[in-house]
mmCIF file of C-alpha atoms and ligand atoms in Angstrom:
data_model
loop_
_atom_site.group_PDB
_atom_site.id
_atom_site.type_symbol
_atom_site.label_atom_id
_atom_site.label_comp_id
_atom_site.label_asym_id
_atom_site.label_seq_id
_atom_site.Cartn_x
_atom_site.Cartn_y
_atom_site.Cartn_z
ATOM 1 C CA MET G 999 -3.268 -41.074 -16.382
ATOM 2 C CA THR G 1000 -1.253 -39.015 -13.888
ATOM 3 C CA ILE G 1001 -2.582 -36.014 -11.972
ATOM 4 C CA GLY G 1002 -0.228 -33.053 -11.740
ATOM 5 C CA LEU G 1003 -0.148 -29.526 -10.340
ATOM 6 C CA ILE G 1004 0.805 -26.510 -12.446
ATOM 7 C CA THR G 1005 3.590 -24.714 -10.600
ATOM 8 C CA CYS G 1006 4.746 -22.196 -13.178
ATOM 9 C CA SER G 1007 3.607 -20.752 -16.476
ATOM 10 C CA PHE G 1008 5.244 -18.661 -19.154
ATOM 11 C CA GLY G 1009 3.360 -18.004 -22.345
ATOM 12 C CA ARG G 1010 1.716 -21.269 -23.241
ATOM 13 C CA GLN G 1011 4.351 -23.330 -21.478
ATOM 14 C CA TYR G 1012 3.672 -24.826 -18.110
ATOM 15 C CA ILE G 1013 5.736 -26.659 -15.515
ATOM 16 C CA VAL G 1014 3.665 -29.418 -13.994
ATOM 17 C CA HIS G 1015 4.654 -31.202 -10.794
ATOM 18 C CA ALA G 1016 3.581 -34.844 -10.635
ATOM 19 C CA GLU G 1017 4.743 -37.791 -8.558
ATOM 20 C CA GLY G 1018 7.889 -36.044 -7.357
ATOM 21 C CA SER G 1019 9.042 -34.752 -10.746
ATOM 22 C CA ASP G 1020 8.650 -31.585 -12.772
ATOM 23 C CA TYR G 1021 7.543 -31.858 -16.384
ATOM 24 C CA GLN G 1022 7.581 -29.324 -19.162
ATOM 25 C CA THR G 1023 4.378 -29.101 -21.087
ATOM 26 C CA VAL G 1024 3.013 -26.969 -23.901
ATOM 27 C CA SER G 1025 -0.607 -26.193 -24.484
ATOM 28 C CA ARG G 1026 -1.807 -26.306 -28.084
ATOM 29 C CA ALA G 1027 -4.588 -23.817 -27.491
ATOM 30 C CA LYS G 1028 -4.121 -20.222 -28.663
ATOM 31 C CA LYS G 1029 -5.564 -18.754 -25.513
ATOM 32 C CA THR G 1030 -4.047 -19.339 -22.097
ATOM 33 C CA GLU G 1031 -6.090 -22.157 -20.651
ATOM 34 C CA TYR G 1032 -4.346 -23.035 -17.452
ATOM 35 C CA VAL G 1033 -2.999 -21.182 -14.492
ATOM 36 C CA VAL G 1034 -0.724 -21.875 -11.532
ATOM 37 C CA GLY G 1035 -2.643 -23.921 -8.974
ATOM 38 C CA ASP G 1036 -4.555 -25.896 -11.595
ATOM 39 C CA GLU G 1037 -4.679 -29.652 -11.310
ATOM 40 C CA VAL G 1038 -4.436 -31.401 -14.643
ATOM 41 C CA GLU G 1039 -4.424 -34.875 -16.101
ATOM 42 C CA LEU G 1040 -1.094 -35.640 -17.722
ATOM 43 C CA GLN G 1041 0.223 -37.993 -20.315
ATOM 44 C CA ILE G 1042 3.898 -38.447 -19.548
ATOM 45 C CA ILE G 1043 6.107 -38.447 -22.644
ATOM 46 C CA ASN G 1044 9.562 -38.862 -21.075
ATOM 47 C CA ALA G 1045 11.450 -37.888 -17.923
ATOM 48 C CA GLU G 1046 11.161 -34.185 -18.761
ATOM 49 C CA GLN G 1047 8.105 -33.781 -20.897
ATOM 50 C CA ALA G 1048 4.424 -34.418 -20.605
ATOM 51 C CA GLN G 1049 1.231 -33.425 -22.333
ATOM 52 C CA ILE G 1050 -1.705 -31.863 -20.492
ATOM 53 C CA MET G 1051 -4.841 -33.820 -21.347
ATOM 54 C CA SER G 1052 -7.500 -32.111 -19.258
ATOM 55 C CA LEU G 1053 -8.196 -29.736 -16.400
ATOM 56 C CA LEU G 1054 -9.680 -30.929 -13.134
ATOM 57 C CA PRO G 1055 -12.482 -28.750 -11.753
ATOM 58 C CA ARG G 1056 -11.202 -25.624 -9.964
ATOM 59 C CA ARG G 1057 -12.410 -24.917 -6.481
ATOM 60 C CA ASN G 1058 -11.766 -21.232 -7.007
ATOM 61 C CA LEU G 1059 -10.055 -18.913 -9.463
ATOM 62 C CA LEU G 1060 -8.593 -15.503 -8.825
ATOM 63 C CA TYR G 1061 -8.510 -13.215 -11.788
ATOM 64 C CA ARG G 1062 -8.470 -9.593 -12.730
ATOM 65 C CA SER G 1063 -10.073 -7.872 -15.646
ATOM 66 C CA ASP G 1064 -10.659 -4.597 -17.404
ATOM 67 C CA GLN G 1065 -12.951 -3.630 -20.315
ATOM 68 C CA ASN G 1066 -10.838 -5.455 -22.842
ATOM 69 C CA ARG G 1067 -9.563 -8.592 -21.243
ATOM 70 C CA SER G 1068 -9.327 -10.662 -18.150
ATOM 71 C CA LYS G 1069 -6.305 -12.461 -16.824
ATOM 72 C CA MET G 1070 -6.239 -15.490 -14.571
ATOM 73 C CA ILE G 1071 -3.820 -15.136 -11.664
ATOM 74 C CA ALA G 1072 -3.991 -18.456 -9.779
ATOM 75 C CA SER G 1073 -6.487 -21.125 -8.790
ATOM 76 C CA ASN G 1074 -7.375 -23.484 -5.968
ATOM 77 C CA LEU G 1075 -6.150 -21.058 -3.315
ATOM 78 C CA ASP G 1076 -6.711 -21.139 0.449
ATOM 79 C CA LEU G 1077 -5.288 -17.719 1.263
ATOM 80 C CA ILE G 1078 -4.449 -14.456 -0.462
ATOM 81 C CA VAL G 1079 -1.579 -12.645 1.221
ATOM 82 C CA ILE G 1080 -1.853 -8.984 0.266
ATOM 83 C CA VAL G 1081 1.507 -7.331 0.882
ATOM 84 C CA ILE G 1082 1.612 -3.592 1.417
ATOM 85 C CA ALA G 1083 4.311 -1.178 2.547
ATOM 86 C CA VAL G 1084 4.573 2.547 3.173
ATOM 87 C CA LYS G 1085 7.170 2.687 0.370
ATOM 88 C CA PRO G 1086 7.202 2.778 -2.638
ATOM 89 C CA ASN G 1087 3.966 4.592 -3.516
ATOM 90 C CA PHE G 1088 1.327 2.851 -1.415
ATOM 91 C CA ASN G 1089 -1.974 2.803 -3.306
ATOM 92 C CA VAL G 1090 -5.052 2.298 -1.163
ATOM 93 C CA ASN G 1091 -7.164 1.506 -4.224
ATOM 94 C CA PHE G 1092 -4.921 -1.432 -4.962
ATOM 95 C CA LEU G 1093 -5.434 -2.758 -1.437
ATOM 96 C CA ASN G 1094 -9.209 -2.263 -1.680
ATOM 97 C CA SER G 1095 -9.283 -3.974 -5.085
ATOM 98 C CA CYS G 1096 -7.357 -6.990 -3.788
ATOM 99 C CA LEU G 1097 -9.747 -7.304 -0.850
ATOM 100 C CA VAL G 1098 -12.817 -7.104 -3.094
ATOM 101 C CA ALA G 1099 -11.297 -9.671 -5.479
ATOM 102 C CA ALA G 1100 -10.610 -11.983 -2.534
ATOM 103 C CA GLU G 1101 -14.171 -11.564 -1.257
ATOM 104 C CA ALA G 1102 -15.615 -12.123 -4.729
ATOM 105 C CA SER G 1103 -13.675 -15.344 -5.246
ATOM 106 C CA GLY G 1104 -14.414 -16.606 -1.735
ATOM 107 C CA ILE G 1105 -10.762 -16.807 -0.661
ATOM 108 C CA ASP G 1106 -9.616 -15.589 2.764
ATOM 109 C CA PRO G 1107 -7.274 -12.596 2.666
ATOM 110 C CA VAL G 1108 -4.574 -11.619 5.115
ATOM 111 C CA ILE G 1109 -2.864 -8.227 4.897
ATOM 112 C CA VAL G 1110 0.892 -8.114 5.485
ATOM 113 C CA ILE G 1111 2.303 -4.730 6.392
ATOM 114 C CA ASN G 1112 5.947 -5.062 5.357
ATOM 115 C CA LYS G 1113 8.932 -2.758 5.963
ATOM 116 C CA THR G 1114 8.006 -1.989 9.560
ATOM 117 C CA ASP G 1115 11.694 -1.148 10.085
ATOM 118 C CA LEU G 1116 11.226 2.116 8.162
ATOM 119 C CA PRO G 1117 10.594 5.009 10.568
ATOM 120 C CA GLU G 1118 7.647 6.309 8.527
ATOM 121 C CA SER G 1119 6.001 2.885 8.715
ATOM 122 C CA ASN G 1120 4.678 3.368 12.241
ATOM 123 C CA ASP G 1121 1.941 5.916 11.461
ATOM 124 C CA PHE G 1122 1.104 4.099 8.265
ATOM 125 C CA ALA G 1123 0.714 0.741 10.027
ATOM 126 C CA ASN G 1124 -1.452 2.289 12.746
ATOM 127 C CA ARG G 1125 -3.800 3.803 10.190
ATOM 128 C CA ILE G 1126 -4.100 0.545 8.269
ATOM 129 C CA ILE G 1127 -4.685 -1.501 11.430
ATOM 130 C CA THR G 1128 -7.334 0.907 12.754
ATOM 131 C CA LEU G 1129 -9.415 0.706 9.604
ATOM 132 C CA TYR G 1130 -8.778 -2.684 8.083
ATOM 133 C CA GLN G 1131 -8.367 -4.801 11.220
ATOM 134 C CA GLU G 1132 -10.297 -3.026 13.943
ATOM 135 C CA LYS G 1133 -13.199 -1.721 11.837
ATOM 136 C CA LEU G 1134 -13.393 -4.154 8.938
ATOM 137 C CA GLY G 1135 -12.153 -7.297 10.674
ATOM 138 C CA TYR G 1136 -9.394 -8.330 8.282
ATOM 139 C CA GLN G 1137 -6.386 -10.225 9.598
ATOM 140 C CA ILE G 1138 -3.154 -8.211 9.596
ATOM 141 C CA VAL G 1139 0.456 -9.285 10.132
ATOM 142 C CA SER G 1140 3.180 -6.663 10.488
ATOM 143 C CA LEU G 1141 6.753 -7.596 9.711
ATOM 144 C CA SER G 1142 10.060 -6.575 8.232
ATOM 145 C CA ALA G 1143 10.867 -9.142 5.581
ATOM 146 C CA THR G 1144 14.544 -8.285 5.431
ATOM 147 C CA THR G 1145 14.783 -9.397 9.078
ATOM 148 C CA ASP G 1146 12.159 -12.022 9.840
ATOM 149 C CA CYS G 1147 8.916 -13.416 8.476
ATOM 150 C CA SER G 1148 8.233 -16.019 11.150
ATOM 151 C CA ASN G 1149 4.996 -14.400 12.362
ATOM 152 C CA LEU G 1150 3.496 -15.003 8.923
ATOM 153 C CA LEU G 1151 4.232 -18.750 8.986
ATOM 154 C CA PRO G 1152 1.239 -19.826 11.104
ATOM 155 C CA TYR G 1153 -1.087 -18.248 8.526
ATOM 156 C CA LEU G 1154 0.511 -20.232 5.699
ATOM 157 C CA SER G 1155 0.587 -23.602 7.398
ATOM 158 C CA GLY G 1156 -1.399 -26.277 5.589
ATOM 159 C CA LYS G 1157 -2.522 -23.873 2.873
ATOM 160 C CA ARG G 1158 -1.853 -22.852 -0.683
ATOM 161 C CA SER G 1159 -1.215 -19.119 -0.409
ATOM 162 C CA LEU G 1160 -0.754 -16.447 -3.032
ATOM 163 C CA LEU G 1161 1.375 -13.364 -2.424
ATOM 164 C CA ILE G 1162 0.103 -10.282 -4.205
ATOM 165 C CA GLY G 1163 1.009 -6.645 -3.946
ATOM 166 C CA GLN G 1164 2.351 -3.714 -5.876
ATOM 167 C CA SER G 1165 5.815 -4.096 -7.224
ATOM 168 C CA GLY G 1166 8.547 -3.200 -4.721
ATOM 169 C CA VAL G 1167 6.579 -4.013 -1.563
ATOM 170 C CA GLY G 1168 8.768 -7.037 -0.778
ATOM 171 C CA LYS G 1169 6.991 -10.140 -2.115
ATOM 172 C CA SER G 1170 10.178 -11.742 -3.410
ATOM 173 C CA THR G 1171 11.990 -10.888 -0.183
ATOM 174 C CA ILE G 1172 9.235 -12.647 1.778
ATOM 175 C CA THR G 1173 9.350 -15.650 -0.560
ATOM 176 C CA ASN G 1174 13.119 -15.951 -0.144
ATOM 177 C CA GLN G 1175 12.887 -15.669 3.648
ATOM 178 C CA ILE G 1176 10.290 -18.389 3.843
ATOM 179 C CA TYR G 1177 11.725 -20.584 1.134
ATOM 180 C CA PRO G 1178 15.409 -19.719 0.497
ATOM 181 C CA GLN G 1179 15.652 -22.246 -2.341
ATOM 182 C CA ALA G 1180 13.246 -20.051 -4.325
ATOM 183 C CA ASN G 1181 16.071 -17.576 -4.833
ATOM 184 C CA THR G 1182 13.673 -15.109 -6.393
ATOM 185 C CA ARG G 1183 15.373 -12.046 -7.755
ATOM 186 C CA VAL G 1184 14.725 -9.237 -5.319
ATOM 187 C CA GLY G 1185 14.139 -5.871 -6.934
ATOM 188 C CA GLU G 1186 14.529 -7.327 -10.441
ATOM 189 C CA ILE G 1187 11.000 -7.319 -11.735
ATOM 190 C CA ALA G 1188 10.380 -3.659 -11.037
ATOM 191 C CA LYS G 1189 13.294 -2.766 -13.276
ATOM 192 C CA TYR G 1190 11.821 -4.793 -16.130
ATOM 193 C CA GLU G 1191 8.401 -3.270 -15.645
ATOM 194 C CA ASN G 1192 9.670 0.269 -15.831
ATOM 195 C CA SER G 1193 11.516 -0.462 -19.037
ATOM 196 C CA GLY G 1194 8.214 -1.668 -20.482
ATOM 197 C CA CYS G 1195 9.697 -4.831 -21.957
ATOM 198 C CA HIS G 1196 8.344 -7.209 -19.387
ATOM 199 C CA THR G 1197 4.633 -7.571 -19.905
ATOM 200 C CA THR G 1198 3.845 -11.116 -18.832
ATOM 201 C CA THR G 1199 3.282 -11.945 -15.208
ATOM 202 C CA ASN G 1200 4.542 -15.361 -14.201
ATOM 203 C CA ALA G 1201 3.343 -16.744 -10.952
ATOM 204 C CA THR G 1202 5.496 -19.495 -9.448
ATOM 205 C CA LEU G 1203 4.420 -22.043 -6.861
ATOM 206 C CA TYR G 1204 6.879 -23.196 -4.182
ATOM 207 C CA LYS G 1205 6.291 -26.141 -1.872
ATOM 208 C CA ILE G 1206 7.388 -24.712 1.469
ATOM 209 C CA ASP G 1207 6.695 -27.971 3.321
ATOM 210 C CA HIS G 1208 4.695 -31.146 2.762
ATOM 211 C CA HIS G 1209 1.352 -29.468 3.154
ATOM 212 C CA SER G 1210 2.000 -25.772 2.497
ATOM 213 C CA GLU G 1211 2.604 -23.941 -0.748
ATOM 214 C CA LEU G 1212 3.401 -20.352 -1.567
ATOM 215 C CA ILE G 1213 2.843 -18.646 -4.918
ATOM 216 C CA ASP G 1214 4.904 -15.553 -5.724
ATOM 217 C CA CYS G 1215 3.275 -13.428 -8.356
ATOM 218 C CA PRO G 1216 5.270 -10.510 -9.706
ATOM 219 C CA GLY G 1217 4.155 -7.503 -11.612
ATOM 220 C CA LEU G 1218 0.682 -6.607 -10.451
ATOM 221 C CA GLN G 1219 0.339 -2.844 -10.618
ATOM 222 C CA GLU G 1220 -3.411 -2.737 -10.808
ATOM 223 C CA PHE G 1221 -6.188 -5.104 -10.130
ATOM 224 C CA GLY G 1222 -9.161 -4.636 -12.437
ATOM 225 C CA LEU G 1223 -12.518 -5.732 -11.099
ATOM 226 C CA PHE G 1224 -14.533 -5.616 -14.289
ATOM 227 C CA HIS G 1225 -15.785 -9.155 -13.728
ATOM 228 C CA ILE G 1226 -17.717 -8.194 -10.584
ATOM 229 C CA GLU G 1227 -21.506 -7.981 -10.835
ATOM 230 C CA LEU G 1228 -22.780 -4.516 -9.995
ATOM 231 C CA SER G 1229 -25.693 -5.990 -8.047
ATOM 232 C CA GLU G 1230 -23.266 -7.945 -5.830
ATOM 233 C CA ALA G 1231 -20.558 -5.327 -5.315
ATOM 234 C CA ALA G 1232 -21.777 -4.134 -1.909
ATOM 235 C CA GLU G 1233 -21.631 -7.677 -0.523
ATOM 236 C CA TYR G 1234 -17.866 -7.623 -0.960
ATOM 237 C CA PHE G 1235 -17.524 -4.767 1.535
ATOM 238 C CA PRO G 1236 -17.702 -6.144 5.092
ATOM 239 C CA GLU G 1237 -18.825 -2.792 6.508
ATOM 240 C CA MET G 1238 -21.832 -2.769 4.167
ATOM 241 C CA ARG G 1239 -22.806 -6.417 4.419
ATOM 242 C CA PRO G 1240 -24.722 -6.253 7.718
ATOM 243 C CA LEU G 1241 -26.764 -3.266 6.477
ATOM 244 C CA LEU G 1242 -27.846 -4.720 3.155
ATOM 245 C CA GLY G 1243 -31.561 -5.214 2.646
ATOM 246 C CA GLN G 1244 -32.510 -2.247 4.829
ATOM 247 C CA CYS G 1245 -32.646 0.477 2.133
ATOM 248 C CA LYS G 1246 -35.962 1.839 0.870
ATOM 249 C CA PHE G 1247 -35.515 0.199 -2.536
ATOM 250 C CA ASN G 1248 -34.591 -3.440 -2.487
ATOM 251 C CA ASN G 1249 -32.494 -2.991 -5.634
ATOM 252 C CA CYS G 1250 -30.727 0.053 -4.140
ATOM 253 C CA GLN G 1251 -27.208 0.492 -5.491
ATOM 254 C CA HIS G 1252 -26.354 2.856 -2.630
ATOM 255 C CA LEU G 1253 -25.296 5.637 -4.992
ATOM 256 C CA ASP G 1254 -27.858 8.463 -4.855
ATOM 257 C CA GLU G 1255 -31.133 6.738 -4.033
ATOM 258 C CA PRO G 1256 -33.307 8.218 -1.247
ATOM 259 C CA LYS G 1257 -33.479 6.535 2.165
ATOM 260 C CA CYS G 1258 -30.348 4.524 1.570
ATOM 261 C CA ILE G 1259 -28.906 3.029 4.738
ATOM 262 C CA ILE G 1260 -25.405 2.872 3.246
ATOM 263 C CA THR G 1261 -25.114 6.533 2.240
ATOM 264 C CA ASP G 1262 -26.681 7.373 5.592
ATOM 265 C CA ALA G 1263 -23.975 5.361 7.374
ATOM 266 C CA VAL G 1264 -21.318 7.216 5.376
ATOM 267 C CA LYS G 1265 -22.841 10.568 6.406
ATOM 268 C CA HIS G 1266 -22.682 9.524 10.046
ATOM 269 C CA SER G 1267 -19.112 8.173 9.701
ATOM 270 C CA ARG G 1268 -20.156 4.615 10.466
ATOM 271 C CA ILE G 1269 -18.706 3.720 7.073
ATOM 272 C CA GLU G 1270 -15.305 5.170 6.159
ATOM 273 C CA GLU G 1271 -15.707 7.711 3.381
ATOM 274 C CA GLN G 1272 -12.561 6.572 1.599
ATOM 275 C CA ARG G 1273 -13.971 3.037 1.315
ATOM 276 C CA TYR G 1274 -17.344 4.309 0.131
ATOM 277 C CA ILE G 1275 -15.717 6.444 -2.568
ATOM 278 C CA PHE G 1276 -13.880 3.333 -3.716
ATOM 279 C CA TYR G 1277 -17.211 1.454 -3.815
ATOM 280 C CA LYS G 1278 -18.865 4.268 -5.748
ATOM 281 C CA ASN G 1279 -16.084 4.468 -8.323
ATOM 282 C CA LEU G 1280 -16.214 0.702 -8.751
ATOM 283 C CA CYS G 1281 -19.967 0.860 -9.394
ATOM 284 C CA LEU G 1282 -19.604 3.712 -11.872
ATOM 285 C CA ARG G 1283 -17.028 1.692 -13.785
ATOM 286 C CA LEU G 1284 -19.211 -1.424 -13.714
ATOM 287 C CA LYS G 1285 -22.138 0.603 -15.051
ATOM 288 C CA THR G 1286 -20.193 1.133 -18.276
ATOM 289 C CA LYS G 1287 -20.498 -2.608 -18.950
ATOM 290 C CA LYS G 1288 -22.850 -3.271 -21.851
ATOM 291 C CA ASN G 1289 -25.521 -5.183 -20.002
ATOM 292 C CA TYR G 1290 -26.414 -2.341 -17.641
HETATM 293 N N1 GDP A 1846 13.558 -1.482 4.489
HETATM 294 C C1 GDP A 1846 13.052 -2.605 4.013
HETATM 295 N N2 GDP A 1846 13.192 -2.895 2.721
HETATM 296 C C2 GDP A 1846 12.646 -4.051 2.262
HETATM 297 C C3 GDP A 1846 11.948 -4.939 3.121
HETATM 298 N N3 GDP A 1846 11.508 -5.975 2.376
HETATM 299 C C4 GDP A 1846 11.930 -5.744 1.110
HETATM 300 N N4 GDP A 1846 12.630 -4.597 1.031
HETATM 301 C C5 GDP A 1846 13.280 -4.010 -0.158
HETATM 302 O O1 GDP A 1846 12.299 -3.589 -1.096
HETATM 303 C C6 GDP A 1846 12.775 -3.760 -2.427
HETATM 304 C C7 GDP A 1846 11.774 -4.561 -3.264
HETATM 305 O O2 GDP A 1846 11.678 -5.877 -2.725
HETATM 306 P P1 GDP A 1846 11.132 -7.114 -3.582
HETATM 307 O O3 GDP A 1846 11.133 -8.291 -2.672
HETATM 308 O O4 GDP A 1846 11.878 -7.256 -4.878
HETATM 309 O O5 GDP A 1846 9.664 -6.621 -3.894
HETATM 310 P P2 GDP A 1846 8.566 -7.254 -4.898
HETATM 311 O O6 GDP A 1846 8.600 -6.418 -6.135
HETATM 312 O O7 GDP A 1846 7.271 -7.117 -4.178
HETATM 313 O O8 GDP A 1846 8.953 -8.686 -5.143
HETATM 314 C C8 GDP A 1846 14.127 -4.445 -2.309
HETATM 315 O O9 GDP A 1846 15.128 -3.469 -2.424
HETATM 316 C C9 GDP A 1846 14.104 -5.042 -0.904
HETATM 317 O O10 GDP A 1846 15.384 -5.182 -0.355
HETATM 318 C C10 GDP A 1846 11.816 -4.594 4.510
HETATM 319 O O11 GDP A 1846 11.228 -5.288 5.334
HETATM 320 N N5 GDP A 1846 12.378 -3.408 4.883
HETATM 321 MG MG1 MG A 1847 9.211 -9.785 -6.906
HETATM 322 ZN ZN1 ZN A 1848 -28.840 1.754 -0.430
#
């Protein structure tokens, strides 16, 4: 039996890399079973084709979900590179959702502020750095992908990294800068999305050197967090974590309970209101789950 790595998926078809070759495989299951980053046991059929026999245990799995369904994004990751830019339409909820998803799956995030060449990027970058790096402690890299991505490289070295971000922020441009052979179509996916005919999201894994891999993942406009447990949500906010356990009620959800250290910290601006509102909205959505 050969062990391979899933590097690309479309529908129920997967490209699996094993022993220096790429194989096409099809899964018989109705539901999508595998995701980019999965390690699988393979039965090789011929030089181009193989059959997936089983899945090796995942060390982590990033996925998103809403009321109706959840979707796996990638597995066995070392780093989530969250790309943001002042244009087009920066959405702070998307950034917060990505960070919570990273925290919940136990994968380190790094925030890339792209398009620093745009004049309006300066104020934007300063605001992001003040809150997310200085207050919350997240790693941030600022760059202009159309010019140079070299300051991101040290973060990627020796890791399997996933690029995520709203469409148009420059993920494909970054991929092409770092790995020109990828030749990812810049600006293409957004066009498809707007026309509504491109509904599947295909992540693709590129080996950028012997021990580093980069996964480009187009088409994420929102990042549902329906899989999060309400009772654990606060732990995924680094500004809340050190305060947990100090509220009057030990099952405090930090919404409207009396003597809550979190809402108190918000009142005294020790916790950013914008982040707390995001937390509160997340909890209200999670409360609509059946088991609460
Ligand atoms: N000004 C500027 N534009 C950029 C930069 N990086 C990417 N873009 C442009 O942003 C658009 C979307 O880029 P793309 O890589 O396709 O974004 P994706 O949807 O995240 O993959 C393209 O027109 C790029 O040329 C940058 O650093 N500065
Ligand atoms: Mg793209
Ligand atoms: Zn509380």
